[in-house]
Coordinates of N, CA, C and O in Angstrom, one line a residue:
M1 N 7.6 -6.6 -8.7 CA 8.2 -6.7 -7.4 C 9.1 -5.6 -7.1 O 9.1 -5.0 -6.0
R2 N 10.0 -5.2 -8.1 CA 10.9 -4.1 -7.9 C 10.1 -2.8 -7.7 O 10.5 -2.0 -6.8
R3 N 9.1 -2.6 -8.4 CA 8.3 -1.4 -8.3 C 7.6 -1.3 -6.9 O 7.6 -0.3 -6.3
A4 N 7.0 -2.4 -6.5 CA 6.4 -2.4 -5.2 C 7.3 -2.1 -4.1 O 7.0 -1.4 -3.1
M5 N 8.5 -2.7 -4.1 CA 9.6 -2.4 -3.1 C 10.0 -0.9 -3.2 O 10.2 -0.3 -2.2
G6 N 10.1 -0.4 -4.4 CA 10.5 1.0 -4.6 C 9.5 1.9 -4.0 O 9.8 2.9 -3.4
I7 N 8.2 1.6 -4.3 CA 7.1 2.5 -3.9 C 7.0 2.4 -2.3 O 6.9 3.5 -1.7
S8 N 7.2 1.2 -1.8 CA 7.2 1.1 -0.3 C 8.3 1.9 0.3 O 8.2 2.5 1.3
A9 N 9.5 1.8 -0.3 CA 10.7 2.5 0.2 C 10.5 4.0 0.2 O 10.9 4.7 1.1
L10 N 9.9 4.5 -0.9 CA 9.7 5.9 -1.1 C 8.7 6.4 0.0 O 8.9 7.5 0.6
I11 N 7.6 5.6 0.2 CA 6.6 6.0 1.2 C 7.3 6.0 2.6 O 7.1 6.9 3.4
L12 N 8.0 5.0 2.9 CA 8.7 4.9 4.3 C 9.7 6.1 4.4 O 9.8 6.7 5.5
S13 N 10.5 6.3 3.3 CA 11.4 7.4 3.4 C 10.7 8.8 3.6 O 11.1 9.6 4.3
G14 N 9.6 8.9 2.9 CA 8.8 10.1 3.0 C 8.2 10.3 4.4 O 8.2 11.4 5.0
L15 N 7.8 9.2 5.1 CA 7.4 9.2 6.4 C 8.5 9.6 7.4 O 8.3 10.5 8.3
V16 N 9.7 9.1 7.2 CA 10.8 9.5 8.1 C 11.1 11.0 7.9 O 11.3 11.7 8.9
I17 N 11.2 11.4 6.6 CA 11.5 12.8 6.4 C 10.4 13.7 6.9 O 10.6 14.8 7.5
Q18 N 9.1 13.3 6.8 CA 8.0 14.0 7.2 C 8.0 14.2 8.7 O 7.7 15.3 9.2
T19 N 8.5 13.2 9.5 CA 8.4 13.3 10.9 C 9.7 13.9 11.5 O 9.7 14.4 12.6
T20 N 10.8 13.9 10.8 CA 12.1 14.4 11.3 C 12.5 15.8 10.8 O 12.9 16.6 11.5
V21 N 12.4 16.0 9.4 CA 12.9 17.2 8.8 C 11.8 18.2 8.6 O 12.0 19.4 8.9
M22 N 10.7 17.8 8.2 CA 9.6 18.8 7.8 C 9.1 19.7 8.9 O 8.9 20.8 8.7
P23 N 9.1 19.2 10.2 CA 8.7 20.1 11.2 C 9.6 21.3 11.4 O 9.2 22.4 11.8
H24 N 10.9 21.2 10.9 CA 11.8 22.3 11.0 C 11.7 23.3 9.8 O 12.3 24.3 9.8
L25 N 10.9 22.9 8.8 CA 10.7 23.7 7.7 C 9.3 24.5 7.7 O 8.9 25.0 6.7
A26 N 8.7 24.5 8.9 CA 7.4 25.1 9.0 C 7.5 26.6 8.8 O 8.4 27.3 9.3
L27 N 6.6 27.1 8.0 CA 6.4 28.6 7.8 C 5.0 29.0 8.2 O 4.1 28.3 7.8
F28 N 4.9 30.0 9.0 CA 3.6 30.4 9.6 C 2.9 29.3 10.3 O 1.7 29.1 10.2
Q29 N 3.7 28.4 10.9 CA 3.2 27.3 11.7 C 2.5 26.3 10.8 O 1.6 25.6 11.3
V30 N 2.9 26.2 9.6 CA 2.3 25.2 8.7 C 3.4 24.4 8.1 O 4.4 24.9 7.6
V31 N 3.3 23.0 8.2 CA 4.3 22.1 7.8 C 3.9 21.5 6.4 O 2.7 21.1 6.3
P32 N 4.8 21.4 5.5 CA 4.4 20.7 4.2 C 4.2 19.3 4.5 O 4.8 18.7 5.4
D33 N 3.3 18.7 3.7 CA 2.9 17.3 3.8 C 3.6 16.4 2.7 O 2.9 16.2 1.7
L34 N 4.8 16.0 2.9 CA 5.5 15.2 1.9 C 4.8 13.9 1.6 O 4.8 13.5 0.4
L35 N 4.2 13.2 2.5 CA 3.5 12.0 2.2 C 2.4 12.2 1.2 O 2.1 11.4 0.3
L36 N 1.6 13.3 1.4 CA 0.5 13.6 0.5 C 1.0 13.9 -0.9 O 0.5 13.4 -1.9
V37 N 2.1 14.6 -1.0 CA 2.8 14.9 -2.3 C 3.2 13.6 -3.0 O 2.9 13.4 -4.2
I38 N 3.8 12.7 -2.2 CA 4.2 11.4 -2.8 C 3.0 10.6 -3.3 O 3.0 10.0 -4.4
V39 N 1.9 10.6 -2.5 CA 0.7 9.9 -2.9 C 0.1 10.5 -4.2 O -0.3 9.7 -5.1
I40 N 0.0 11.8 -4.3 CA -0.5 12.4 -5.4 C 0.4 12.2 -6.7 O -0.1 11.9 -7.8
C41 N 1.7 12.2 -6.5 CA 2.6 11.9 -7.6 C 2.4 10.4 -8.1 O 2.4 10.2 -9.3
F42 N 2.2 9.5 -7.2 CA 2.0 8.1 -7.6 C 0.6 8.0 -8.3 O 0.5 7.3 -9.3
G43 N -0.4 8.8 -7.9 CA -1.7 8.8 -8.6 C -1.5 9.3 -10.0 O -2.1 8.8 -10.9
L44 N -0.7 10.4 -10.1 CA -0.5 11.0 -11.4 C 0.3 10.1 -12.4 O 0.0 10.0 -13.6
V45 N 1.3 9.4 -11.9 CA 2.2 8.6 -12.7 C 1.6 7.2 -12.9 O 1.6 6.7 -14.0
E46 N 1.1 6.5 -11.9 CA 0.8 5.1 -12.0 C -0.7 4.9 -12.2 O -1.1 3.8 -12.6
G47 N -1.6 5.8 -11.8 CA -3.0 5.6 -12.0 C -3.7 5.5 -10.7 O -3.1 5.5 -9.6
P48 N -5.0 5.3 -10.8 CA -5.9 5.3 -9.6 C -5.6 4.1 -8.6 O -5.6 4.4 -7.4
S49 N -5.4 2.9 -9.1 CA -5.2 1.8 -8.1 C -3.9 2.0 -7.3 O -3.9 1.8 -6.1
V50 N -2.8 2.3 -7.9 CA -1.6 2.5 -7.2 C -1.7 3.7 -6.3 O -1.2 3.7 -5.2
G51 N -2.3 4.8 -6.8 CA -2.5 6.0 -6.0 C -3.3 5.7 -4.7 O -3.0 6.2 -3.6
A52 N -4.3 4.9 -4.9 CA -5.2 4.5 -3.7 C -4.4 3.7 -2.7 O -4.5 3.9 -1.5
V53 N -3.7 2.7 -3.2 CA -2.9 1.8 -2.3 C -1.8 2.6 -1.6 O -1.6 2.4 -0.4
A54 N -1.1 3.4 -2.4 CA -0.1 4.2 -1.7 C -0.7 5.2 -0.7 O -0.1 5.4 0.3
G55 N -1.8 5.7 -1.1 CA -2.5 6.7 -0.1 C -2.9 6.0 1.1 O -2.8 6.5 2.2
F56 N -3.5 4.8 1.0 CA -3.9 4.1 2.2 C -2.8 3.7 3.1 O -2.8 3.9 4.3
G57 N -1.7 3.1 2.4 CA -0.5 2.7 3.2 C 0.2 3.9 3.9 O 0.5 3.8 5.1
G58 N 0.4 4.9 3.1 CA 1.1 6.1 3.7 C 0.2 6.8 4.7 O 0.7 7.2 5.8
G59 N -1.1 6.9 4.5 CA -2.0 7.5 5.4 C -2.1 6.7 6.7 O -2.1 7.3 7.8
L60 N -2.1 5.4 6.6 CA -2.2 4.6 7.8 C -1.0 4.7 8.6 O -1.0 4.8 9.9
L61 N 0.2 4.7 8.0 CA 1.4 4.9 8.7 C 1.5 6.2 9.4 O 1.9 6.3 10.6
R62 N 1.0 7.2 8.7 CA 1.0 8.6 9.3 C 0.0 8.6 10.5 O 0.2 9.3 11.5
D63 N -1.2 7.9 10.3 CA -2.2 7.9 11.4 C -1.6 7.3 12.7 O -2.0 7.8 13.8
F64 N -0.7 6.4 12.6 CA -0.1 5.8 13.8 C 0.7 6.8 14.6 O 0.9 6.6 15.8
L65 N 1.2 7.8 13.9 CA 2.0 8.9 14.5 C 1.2 10.1 15.0 O 1.7 10.9 15.7
L66 N 0.0 10.2 14.6 CA -0.9 11.4 14.9 C -1.7 11.1 16.1 O -2.1 9.9 16.4
N67 N -2.1 12.2 16.8 CA -3.0 12.1 17.9 C -4.5 12.3 17.4 O -5.1 13.4 17.7
A68 N -4.9 11.5 16.5 CA -6.3 11.6 15.9 C -6.8 10.2 15.7 O -6.1 9.2 15.8
P69 N -8.1 10.1 15.4 CA -8.7 8.8 15.1 C -7.9 8.1 14.0 O -7.7 8.7 12.9
T70 N -7.5 6.8 14.2 CA -6.8 6.0 13.2 C -7.7 5.8 12.0 O -8.8 5.4 12.1
G71 N -7.1 6.0 10.8 CA -7.8 5.8 9.6 C -8.3 7.1 8.9 O -8.6 7.1 7.7
L72 N -8.3 8.2 9.6 CA -8.7 9.5 9.0 C -7.8 9.9 7.9 O -8.2 10.2 6.8
T73 N -6.5 9.9 8.2 CA -5.5 10.3 7.1 C -5.5 9.3 6.0 O -5.4 9.6 4.8
A74 N -5.6 8.0 6.4 CA -5.6 6.9 5.4 C -6.8 7.1 4.4 O -6.6 7.0 3.2
L75 N -7.9 7.4 4.9 CA -9.1 7.6 4.1 C -8.9 8.8 3.2 O -9.3 8.8 2.0
A76 N -8.4 9.9 3.7 CA -8.2 11.1 2.9 C -7.2 10.9 1.8 O -7.4 11.3 0.7
Y77 N -6.0 10.3 2.2 CA -5.0 10.0 1.2 C -5.5 9.0 0.1 O -5.2 9.2 -1.0
L78 N -6.2 8.0 0.6 CA -6.7 7.0 -0.4 C -7.6 7.7 -1.4 O -7.5 7.5 -2.6
S79 N -8.5 8.5 -0.9 CA -9.4 9.2 -1.8 C -8.7 10.1 -2.8 O -9.1 10.2 -4.0
V80 N -7.8 10.9 -2.3 CA -7.0 11.8 -3.2 C -6.2 11.0 -4.2 O -6.2 11.4 -5.4
G81 N -5.5 10.0 -3.7 CA -4.6 9.2 -4.6 C -5.5 8.6 -5.8 O -5.1 8.6 -6.9
Y82 N -6.6 8.0 -5.4 CA -7.5 7.5 -6.4 C -8.1 8.5 -7.4 O -8.0 8.3 -8.6
T83 N -8.6 9.6 -6.8 CA -9.2 10.6 -7.6 C -8.2 11.3 -8.6 O -8.5 11.5 -9.8
V84 N -7.0 11.6 -8.1 CA -6.0 12.2 -9.0 C -5.6 11.2 -10.1 O -5.5 11.6 -11.3
G85 N -5.4 10.0 -9.7 CA -5.1 9.0 -10.7 C -6.2 8.7 -11.7 O -6.0 8.5 -12.9
A86 N -7.5 8.9 -11.3 CA -8.6 8.7 -12.2 C -8.8 9.9 -13.1 O -9.2 9.7 -14.3
I87 N -8.4 11.1 -12.7 CA -8.6 12.3 -13.5 C -7.5 12.4 -14.5 O -7.7 13.0 -15.6
R88 N -6.3 12.0 -14.2 CA -5.1 12.2 -15.0 C -5.3 11.8 -16.5 O -4.8 12.6 -17.4
P89 N -5.9 10.7 -16.8 CA -6.0 10.3 -18.2 C -6.8 11.3 -19.0 O -6.7 11.4 -20.3
Y90 N -7.7 12.1 -18.4 CA -8.5 13.0 -19.1 C -7.8 14.4 -19.3 O -8.4 15.3 -19.9
V91 N -6.7 14.6 -18.7 CA -5.9 15.8 -18.9 C -5.1 15.6 -20.1 O -4.2 14.8 -20.2
Q92 N -5.4 16.3 -21.2 CA -4.7 16.1 -22.5 C -3.4 16.8 -22.6 O -2.9 16.8 -23.7
S93 N -2.9 17.4 -21.6 CA -1.6 18.2 -21.7 C -0.5 17.3 -21.1 O -0.6 16.6 -20.2
S94 N 0.7 17.5 -21.8 CA 1.9 16.8 -21.2 C 2.8 17.9 -20.6 O 4.0 17.7 -20.5
S95 N 2.2 19.0 -20.3 CA 2.9 20.2 -19.8 C 3.6 19.8 -18.4 O 3.1 19.0 -17.7
V96 N 4.7 20.5 -18.1 CA 5.3 20.3 -16.9 C 4.5 20.9 -15.7 O 4.7 20.5 -14.6
L97 N 3.5 21.7 -16.0 CA 2.7 22.3 -15.0 C 1.6 21.3 -14.5 O 1.0 21.6 -13.4
V98 N 1.4 20.2 -15.2 CA 0.3 19.3 -14.7 C 0.6 18.7 -13.3 O -0.3 18.7 -12.5
P99 N 1.9 18.2 -13.0 CA 2.1 17.8 -11.7 C 2.0 18.8 -10.6 O 1.5 18.6 -9.5
F100 N 2.4 20.1 -10.9 CA 2.2 21.2 -10.0 C 0.8 21.4 -9.7 O 0.4 21.6 -8.5
A101 N -0.1 21.5 -10.7 CA -1.5 21.7 -10.6 C -2.1 20.6 -9.8 O -3.0 20.7 -9.0
G102 N -1.7 19.3 -10.2 CA -2.3 18.2 -9.5 C -2.0 18.1 -8.1 O -2.9 17.8 -7.2
V103 N -0.8 18.5 -7.7 CA -0.4 18.5 -6.3 C -1.1 19.6 -5.5 O -1.6 19.4 -4.4
F104 N -1.2 20.8 -6.2 CA -1.9 21.9 -5.5 C -3.3 21.6 -5.2 O -3.8 21.7 -4.1
L105 N -4.0 21.1 -6.3 CA -5.5 20.8 -6.1 C -5.7 19.6 -5.3 O -6.6 19.5 -4.5
G106 N -4.8 18.6 -5.4 CA -5.0 17.4 -4.6 C -4.7 17.7 -3.2 O -5.4 17.1 -2.3
S107 N -3.8 18.5 -2.9 CA -3.5 18.9 -1.5 C -4.7 19.7 -0.9 O -5.0 19.4 0.3
L108 N -5.2 20.6 -1.6 CA -6.4 21.3 -1.1 C -7.6 20.3 -0.8 O -8.2 20.3 0.2
A109 N -7.8 19.4 -1.8 CA -8.9 18.4 -1.6 C -8.6 17.5 -0.5 O -9.5 17.2 0.3
G110 N -7.4 17.0 -0.4 CA -7.1 16.0 0.7 C -7.1 16.6 2.1 O -7.7 16.0 3.0
N111 N -6.7 17.9 2.2 CA -6.7 18.5 3.5 C -8.1 18.9 3.9 O -8.5 18.9 5.0
M112 N -8.9 19.3 2.8 CA -10.3 19.7 3.1 C -11.1 18.4 3.6 O -11.9 18.5 4.5
L113 N -10.8 17.3 2.9 CA -11.5 16.0 3.3 C -11.1 15.6 4.7 O -11.9 15.2 5.5
Y114 N -9.8 15.8 5.0 CA -9.3 15.5 6.4 C -10.0 16.3 7.4 O -10.5 15.9 8.5
V115 N -10.1 17.6 7.2 CA -10.7 18.6 8.1 C -12.2 18.3 8.2 O -12.8 18.2 9.3
G116 N -12.9 18.0 7.1 CA -14.3 17.7 7.1 C -14.6 16.4 7.9 O -15.5 16.4 8.8
L117 N -13.8 15.4 7.7 CA -13.9 14.1 8.5 C -13.6 14.3 9.9 O -14.3 13.8 10.8
S118 N -12.6 15.1 10.2 CA -12.3 15.4 11.6 C -13.5 16.1 12.3 O -13.8 15.8 13.5
L119 N -14.1 17.1 11.6 CA -15.2 17.8 12.2 C -16.4 16.9 12.4 O -17.1 16.9 13.5
L120 N -16.6 15.9 11.5 CA -17.7 15.0 11.7 C -17.5 14.1 12.9 O -18.5 13.6 13.5
L121 N -16.2 13.7 13.1 CA -15.9 12.9 14.3 C -15.7 13.6 15.6 O -15.5 13.0 16.6
G122 N -15.9 14.9 15.5 CA -15.8 15.7 16.8 C -14.4 16.0 17.2 O -14.2 16.3 18.4
V123 N -13.4 15.9 16.4 CA -12.1 16.3 16.7 C -12.0 17.8 16.8 O -12.4 18.5 15.9
P124 N -11.4 18.3 17.9 CA -11.4 19.8 18.0 C -10.5 20.4 16.9 O -9.6 19.9 16.4
S125 N -11.0 21.6 16.5 CA -10.3 22.3 15.3 C -10.1 23.7 15.7 O -10.6 24.2 16.7
E126 N -9.3 24.4 14.9 CA -9.0 25.8 15.1 C -10.1 26.6 14.5 O -11.1 26.1 13.9
S127 N -10.0 27.9 14.5 CA -11.0 28.8 13.9 C -11.1 28.6 12.4 O -10.1 28.1 11.8
L128 N -12.2 28.9 11.8 CA -12.4 28.7 10.4 C -11.4 29.5 9.5 O -10.9 29.0 8.5
G129 N -11.1 30.7 10.0 CA -10.1 31.5 9.2 C -8.7 30.8 9.2 O -8.1 30.8 8.2
R130 N -8.3 30.3 10.4 CA -7.0 29.6 10.4 C -7.0 28.4 9.6 O -6.0 28.0 9.0
V131 N -8.2 27.6 9.6 CA -8.3 26.4 8.8 C -8.0 26.7 7.3 O -7.3 26.0 6.6
F132 N -8.7 27.8 6.8 CA -8.5 28.1 5.4 C -7.1 28.6 5.1 O -6.6 28.3 4.1
E133 N -6.5 29.3 6.1 CA -5.1 29.8 5.9 C -4.2 28.5 5.8 O -3.3 28.5 4.9
V134 N -4.4 27.6 6.7 CA -3.6 26.4 6.7 C -3.8 25.6 5.4 O -2.8 25.1 4.8
L135 N -5.0 25.5 4.9 CA -5.3 24.8 3.7 C -4.5 25.4 2.5 O -3.9 24.6 1.7
L136 N -4.6 26.7 2.4 CA -3.9 27.3 1.2 C -2.4 27.3 1.4 O -1.7 27.0 0.4
L137 N -1.9 27.5 2.6 CA -0.4 27.5 2.8 C 0.1 26.1 2.6 O 1.2 25.9 1.9
S138 N -0.6 25.1 3.1 CA -0.2 23.7 2.9 C -0.1 23.3 1.5 O 0.8 22.7 1.0
A139 N -1.2 23.7 0.7 CA -1.2 23.4 -0.7 C 0.0 24.0 -1.5 O 0.6 23.4 -2.3
F140 N 0.3 25.3 -1.1 CA 1.4 26.0 -1.7 C 2.7 25.3 -1.4 O 3.5 25.1 -2.2
Y141 N 2.9 25.0 -0.1 CA 4.2 24.4 0.3 C 4.3 23.0 -0.3 O 5.4 22.6 -0.7
N142 N 3.2 22.3 -0.4 CA 3.3 20.9 -1.0 C 3.7 21.0 -2.5 O 4.4 20.2 -3.0
T143 N 3.2 22.1 -3.1 CA 3.5 22.3 -4.5 C 5.0 22.6 -4.7 O 5.6 22.2 -5.7
L144 N 5.6 23.2 -3.7 CA 7.1 23.4 -3.8 C 7.9 22.1 -3.7 O 9.1 22.1 -4.1
L145 N 7.3 21.0 -3.2 CA 8.0 19.7 -3.1 C 7.9 18.9 -4.4 O 8.5 17.9 -4.5
V146 N 7.1 19.3 -5.4 CA 6.9 18.5 -6.6 C 8.3 18.3 -7.3 O 8.5 17.1 -7.8
P147 N 9.2 19.2 -7.5 CA 10.4 18.9 -8.2 C 11.3 17.8 -7.5 O 12.1 17.2 -8.2
F148 N 11.0 17.5 -6.2 CA 11.7 16.5 -5.6 C 11.0 15.1 -5.6 O 11.7 14.1 -5.8
A149 N 9.7 15.1 -5.5 CA 8.9 13.9 -5.4 C 8.5 13.3 -6.7 O 8.6 12.1 -7.0
Y150 N 8.1 14.2 -7.7 CA 7.6 13.7 -8.9 C 8.6 12.9 -9.8 O 8.3 11.9 -10.3
P151 N 9.9 13.4 -9.9 CA 10.9 12.6 -10.7 C 11.1 11.2 -10.1 O 11.3 10.3 -10.8
L152 N 11.1 11.1 -8.7 CA 11.3 9.8 -8.1 C 10.1 8.9 -8.4 O 10.3 7.7 -8.7
A153 N 8.9 9.4 -8.4 CA 7.7 8.6 -8.7 C 7.8 8.2 -10.2 O 7.5 7.0 -10.5
R154 N 8.2 9.1 -11.1 CA 8.3 8.7 -12.5 C 9.4 7.6 -12.7 O 9.2 6.7 -13.5
R155 N 10.4 7.8 -12.0 CA 11.5 6.8 -12.1 C 11.1 5.4 -11.7 O 11.4 4.4 -12.3
L156 N 10.3 5.3 -10.6 CA 9.8 4.1 -10.1 C 8.8 3.5 -11.0 O 8.6 2.3 -11.1
A157 N 8.1 4.3 -11.8 CA 7.1 3.8 -12.7 C 7.6 3.4 -14.1 O 6.9 2.9 -14.9
T158 N 8.9 3.5 -14.3 CA 9.5 3.2 -15.5 C 10.2 1.9 -15.4 O 11.0 1.7 -14.5
E159 N 10.0 1.0 -16.4 CA 10.7 -0.3 -16.4 C 12.2 0.0 -16.7 O 12.6 1.0 -17.2
P160 N 13.0 -1.0 -16.3 CA 14.4 -0.8 -16.6 C 14.8 -0.6 -18.1 O 15.8 0.1 -18.4
R161 N 14.0 -1.0 -19.0 CA 14.2 -0.8 -20.4 C 13.9 0.6 -20.8 O 14.2 1.1 -21.9
G162 N 13.1 1.4 -20.0 CA 12.7 2.7 -20.3 C 11.3 2.8 -20.8 O 10.8 3.9 -21.1
D163 N 10.5 1.7 -20.8 CA 9.1 1.8 -21.2 C 8.3 2.1 -20.0 O 8.5 1.6 -19.0
A164 N 7.3 3.0 -20.2 CA 6.4 3.4 -19.1 C 5.5 2.2 -18.8 O 5.0 1.6 -19.7
V165 N 5.3 2.0 -17.6 CA 4.4 0.9 -17.1 C 2.9 1.4 -17.3 O 2.1 0.6 -17.8
Y166 N 2.6 2.6 -16.9 CA 1.3 3.1 -17.0 C 1.3 4.4 -17.8 O 1.9 5.4 -17.3
S167 N 0.7 4.4 -18.9 CA 0.8 5.6 -19.8 C -0.3 6.6 -19.5 O -0.2 7.7 -19.9
G168 N -1.3 6.2 -18.8 CA -2.4 7.1 -18.4 C -3.4 7.2 -19.6 O -4.4 8.0 -19.5
R169 N -3.3 6.4 -20.6 CA -4.2 6.5 -21.8 C -4.8 5.1 -21.9 O -4.2 4.1 -21.7
S170 N -6.0 5.1 -22.3 CA -6.7 3.8 -22.6 C -6.7 3.4 -24.0 O -6.7 4.2 -24.9

């Protein structure tokens, strides 16, 4: 129960920061996506089921604030949270670079999925060159947020005794 409340609080806090602070941190008219970073971090730390649930919840909350079809962000975040969580046990490294690589690649995949779904639904888009530019810049900016989001996700995944809840190994 404590973990569920902590995860929910982190997602809601991420949503508030995403909508109030992050637009002021835009570089080259690209805003980092803190909610996606949080979802990927939960996928890395907790596994595919928590990553998927966090992705769906965070994505749906974000969809309510966007001027796009409801459910698009939720589906993209859900897919990325599940996939990152499912791949993590197969990464045999405990290097500090794993969260950075996970967030970078997960951000690319999540944003490409969102753009692809948007195009399928007929949502107007920018030029293809600008889309690729935004994809790469967003993934880079999201990677810069890892030192802030990943330790919080790790802390929420740890029992009060210090034992990890999900070790990522079968």
